[in-house]
Amino acid sequence: MTEAKSAGTATLTVDGKTVELPVLAGTDGPNVIDVRRLYAETGMFTYDPSYTSTASCDSELTYIDGEVGILRHGGYSIEDLAEKSSFLEVCYLLLHKELPNKADLEDFQDTITNHTMIHEQLRNLYSGFRRDAHPMAVMIGVVGAMSAFYHDSTDINDPQQRLIACHRLIAKMPTIAAWAYKYSVGQPFMYPRNDMSYAGNFLRMTFGVPAEEYELSPAIEKAMDRIFILHADHEQNASTSTVRLASSSGANPFACIAAGIATLWGPAHGGANQAVLEMLDQIGDKKNIPEFLERAKDKDDPFRLMGFGHRVYKNYDPRAGVLKQSADEVLEELGARNDPLLELAMELEKIALEDEYFAERKLFPNVDFYSGIILKAIGFPTEMFTVLFALARTVGWIAQWKEMIEDPAQRIGRPRQLFLGQTEREYVPVDKR
Ligand code: SDX
């Protein structure tokens, strides 16, 4: 890991005591005040319940500038990677922090291709779920259960086993996700094929049937691969932070990724793509947009404009821009150019961005606003949208896991608190209460 540079000190005076805290500079983005000695020197904690001003770790993987709307992996812009790279090449970049040469890319693709099948006993796990189980519940169950199967890649102190765990998770997620869909619709599971691309294999396992050859559309295959790239990693978001905290205890990688999937499911995070489609269905027609915008502003109304706003981006999420362009291309390919949902979403975006409430709070469309429209056009049910997010984000989670485990300075994460409960008091026997 690159060493942080000293950028002077911060002076803190509290309770008549003055402490000098080191200020550290990274290669890009805000400097940090190193508060690791604060408690020892002042007897006080910092207080930042939802981590709005807290850097939880060092990382070289992904850089975001929310003010400008920049997202880079290993220094490469998301726009460049979405246009010129492939999802497996981005996976290699996140695992190794460098783009592969031709030979390494081919080796990596072969490795992933040859790990796409899952243990047949894992297949039996699906039948324990109800057919109408939310597929994210199935994903948590099946991925967590991988801990019980792949014992030769759970020793986190063995670099080779760590790499195999990364390869297995990246390779098997499309199979696990596609089978969650097949199970929900009562169709037979389709096995992966070694002569197809990562995205093509996933589309065939999801929409193909044994009764006929699956007709793969190259344009949809490319759009699927691009959607995976756009969801691959995103710095220290809620689900990635969960994976890092779970991993800091030494838990095996499969259990940690299952924890990440669980966190991503929430509608404030990865579950927003499903919530956007449900919101658009609820709005129904352009004439209802003003009423829903008023509801979104009403503090007493739980309604939020799903797919809008972001903790970091106070500008347009660069991924939303690429997805909006992709939506046009996919709908064109599917002959659904004038999809009323896309029309409604674009009108909603236009009116919201002109509205003072959204403008002054810098609420812009995020990655989830357009992704659902494309996924619905391709044929995925809304319950599968967050599953696709988890499929793509697995490489980000596991790359962040690998980076943390390989950092010699890492220790178990253990936040403290501001205690507001009862101070000491005598126990009162029940017959005296
Ligand atoms: C993802 O962190 C990541 O990187 C996540 C992600 C990734 O790739 O991993 O980018 C993926 O999770 C994208 C976000 C998807 N979620 C949604 O689209 C759900 C809708 N968005 C909001 O719930 C909200 O914007 C969050 C959760 C995304 C961000 O919440 P914050 O940072 O805590 O912002 P906030 O709630 O403090 O909002 C600030 C103000 C508040 O108003 P005031 O109290 O200042 O008057 O903006 C308002 C909020 O009420 N606001 C919204 C709003 N989002 C924020 N008002 C209406 N609709 C919204 N969507």
mmCIF file of C-alpha atoms and ligand atoms in Angstrom, residues 50 64 230-231 233-234 236-239 264 267-270 272 276 296-297 299 303-314 317 319 357-358 361 363 366-368 389 393, ligand 1:
data_model
loop_
_atom_site.group_PDB
_atom_site.id
_atom_site.type_symbol
_atom_site.label_atom_id
_atom_site.label_comp_id
_atom_site.label_asym_id
_atom_site.label_seq_id
_atom_site.Cartn_x
_atom_site.Cartn_y
_atom_site.Cartn_z
ATOM 1 C CA SER A 50 -23.226 7.902 9.933
ATOM 2 C CA ILE A 64 -14.645 9.384 -6.040
ATOM 3 C CA LEU A 230 -20.705 0.498 -13.707
ATOM 4 C CA HIS A 231 -21.647 -1.365 -10.509
ATOM 5 C CA ASP A 233 -16.908 -0.899 -6.948
ATOM 6 C CA HIS A 234 -17.631 2.376 -5.239
ATOM 7 C CA GLN A 236 -16.402 2.720 1.181
ATOM 8 C CA ASN A 237 -20.197 2.554 0.684
ATOM 9 C CA ALA A 238 -22.412 0.840 3.258
ATOM 10 C CA SER A 239 -22.130 -2.709 1.896
ATOM 11 C CA LEU A 264 -26.904 -3.853 -0.262
ATOM 12 C CA PRO A 267 -33.802 0.604 -0.404
ATOM 13 C CA ALA A 268 -31.448 3.423 0.657
ATOM 14 C CA HIS A 269 -28.583 1.505 -0.998
ATOM 15 C CA GLY A 270 -28.667 -1.151 -3.715
ATOM 16 C CA ALA A 272 -33.066 1.603 -4.738
ATOM 17 C CA VAL A 276 -37.190 3.371 -8.650
ATOM 18 C CA ALA A 296 -40.710 13.994 -1.703
ATOM 19 C CA LYS A 297 -40.161 17.402 -0.102
ATOM 20 C CA LYS A 299 -40.797 15.862 5.880
ATOM 21 C CA PHE A 303 -41.903 9.152 0.222
ATOM 22 C CA ARG A 304 -38.439 9.815 -1.227
ATOM 23 C CA LEU A 305 -37.515 10.335 -4.869
ATOM 24 C CA MET A 306 -35.800 6.968 -5.298
ATOM 25 C CA GLY A 307 -32.712 7.000 -7.504
ATOM 26 C CA PHE A 308 -32.036 10.604 -6.491
ATOM 27 C CA GLY A 309 -29.470 11.901 -4.022
ATOM 28 C CA HIS A 310 -26.219 10.454 -2.767
ATOM 29 C CA ARG A 311 -24.042 10.765 0.321
ATOM 30 C CA VAL A 312 -20.978 11.515 -1.776
ATOM 31 C CA TYR A 313 -22.143 12.790 -5.178
ATOM 32 C CA LYS A 314 -23.333 16.389 -4.955
ATOM 33 C CA ASP A 317 -23.411 10.479 -10.659
ATOM 34 C CA ARG A 319 -22.609 6.164 -13.763
ATOM 35 C CA TYR A 357 -35.504 21.927 -3.229
ATOM 36 C CA PHE A 358 -33.460 19.419 -5.223
ATOM 37 C CA ARG A 361 -29.668 20.054 -1.709
ATOM 38 C CA LEU A 363 -29.869 15.948 -5.357
ATOM 39 C CA ASN A 366 -27.636 8.297 -9.011
ATOM 40 C CA VAL A 367 -26.630 4.912 -10.425
ATOM 41 C CA ASP A 368 -30.017 3.414 -9.545
ATOM 42 C CA PHE A 389 -26.163 -5.106 -8.431
ATOM 43 C CA ARG A 393 -20.450 -5.488 -6.812
HETATM 44 C C1 SDX B 1 -26.377 3.663 -3.821
HETATM 45 O O1 SDX B 1 -22.636 5.165 -0.929
HETATM 46 C C2 SDX B 1 -22.568 4.690 -2.166
HETATM 47 O O2 SDX B 1 -21.586 4.828 -2.849
HETATM 48 C C3 SDX B 1 -23.846 3.917 -2.623
HETATM 49 C C4 SDX B 1 -23.887 3.567 -4.140
HETATM 50 C C5 SDX B 1 -22.843 2.504 -4.480
HETATM 51 O O3 SDX B 1 -22.497 2.423 -5.675
HETATM 52 O O4 SDX B 1 -22.486 1.691 -3.574
HETATM 53 O O5 SDX B 1 -23.686 4.706 -4.933
HETATM 54 C C6 SDX B 1 -25.233 2.942 -4.494
HETATM 55 O O6 SDX B 1 -26.786 3.261 -2.755
HETATM 56 C C7 SDX B 1 -26.947 4.897 -4.466
HETATM 57 C C8 SDX B 1 -28.076 5.585 -3.591
HETATM 58 C C9 SDX B 1 -29.373 4.829 -3.860
HETATM 59 N N1 SDX B 1 -30.421 5.290 -2.906
HETATM 60 C C10 SDX B 1 -31.475 6.022 -3.363
HETATM 61 O O7 SDX B 1 -31.621 6.438 -4.522
HETATM 62 C C11 SDX B 1 -32.537 6.265 -2.284
HETATM 63 C C12 SDX B 1 -32.983 7.732 -2.328
HETATM 64 N N2 SDX B 1 -31.883 8.555 -1.831
HETATM 65 C C13 SDX B 1 -31.897 8.972 -0.433
HETATM 66 O O8 SDX B 1 -32.430 7.992 0.431
HETATM 67 C C14 SDX B 1 -30.589 9.608 0.000
HETATM 68 O O9 SDX B 1 -30.270 10.524 -0.958
HETATM 69 C C15 SDX B 1 -29.364 8.732 0.262
HETATM 70 C C16 SDX B 1 -29.655 7.644 1.233
HETATM 71 C C17 SDX B 1 -28.859 8.149 -1.006
HETATM 72 C C18 SDX B 1 -28.286 9.661 0.845
HETATM 73 O O10 SDX B 1 -28.716 10.041 2.092
HETATM 74 P P1 SDX B 1 -27.890 11.111 2.963
HETATM 75 O O11 SDX B 1 -26.538 11.362 2.425
HETATM 76 O O12 SDX B 1 -28.006 10.710 4.402
HETATM 77 O O13 SDX B 1 -28.650 12.438 2.675
HETATM 78 P P2 SDX B 1 -29.716 13.053 3.620
HETATM 79 O O14 SDX B 1 -30.782 12.042 3.897
HETATM 80 O O15 SDX B 1 -28.999 13.695 4.753
HETATM 81 O O16 SDX B 1 -30.354 14.165 2.662
HETATM 82 C C19 SDX B 1 -29.954 15.505 2.717
HETATM 83 C C20 SDX B 1 -31.242 16.275 2.445
HETATM 84 C C21 SDX B 1 -32.357 15.961 3.435
HETATM 85 O O17 SDX B 1 -33.195 17.111 3.447
HETATM 86 P P3 SDX B 1 -33.005 18.197 4.693
HETATM 87 O O18 SDX B 1 -33.125 17.387 5.978
HETATM 88 O O19 SDX B 1 -31.616 18.764 4.492
HETATM 89 O O20 SDX B 1 -34.120 19.174 4.493
HETATM 90 O O21 SDX B 1 -31.758 15.891 1.148
HETATM 91 C C22 SDX B 1 -33.025 15.261 1.311
HETATM 92 C C23 SDX B 1 -33.134 14.852 2.771
HETATM 93 O O22 SDX B 1 -34.496 14.846 3.194
HETATM 94 N N3 SDX B 1 -33.040 14.102 0.405
HETATM 95 C C24 SDX B 1 -34.070 13.734 -0.354
HETATM 96 C C25 SDX B 1 -33.611 12.621 -1.083
HETATM 97 N N4 SDX B 1 -32.352 12.343 -0.741
HETATM 98 C C26 SDX B 1 -32.000 13.253 0.186
HETATM 99 N N5 SDX B 1 -35.322 14.239 -0.478
HETATM 100 C C27 SDX B 1 -36.122 13.612 -1.367
HETATM 101 N N6 SDX B 1 -35.761 12.537 -2.121
HETATM 102 C C28 SDX B 1 -34.510 12.020 -1.988
HETATM 103 N N7 SDX B 1 -34.136 10.953 -2.731
#
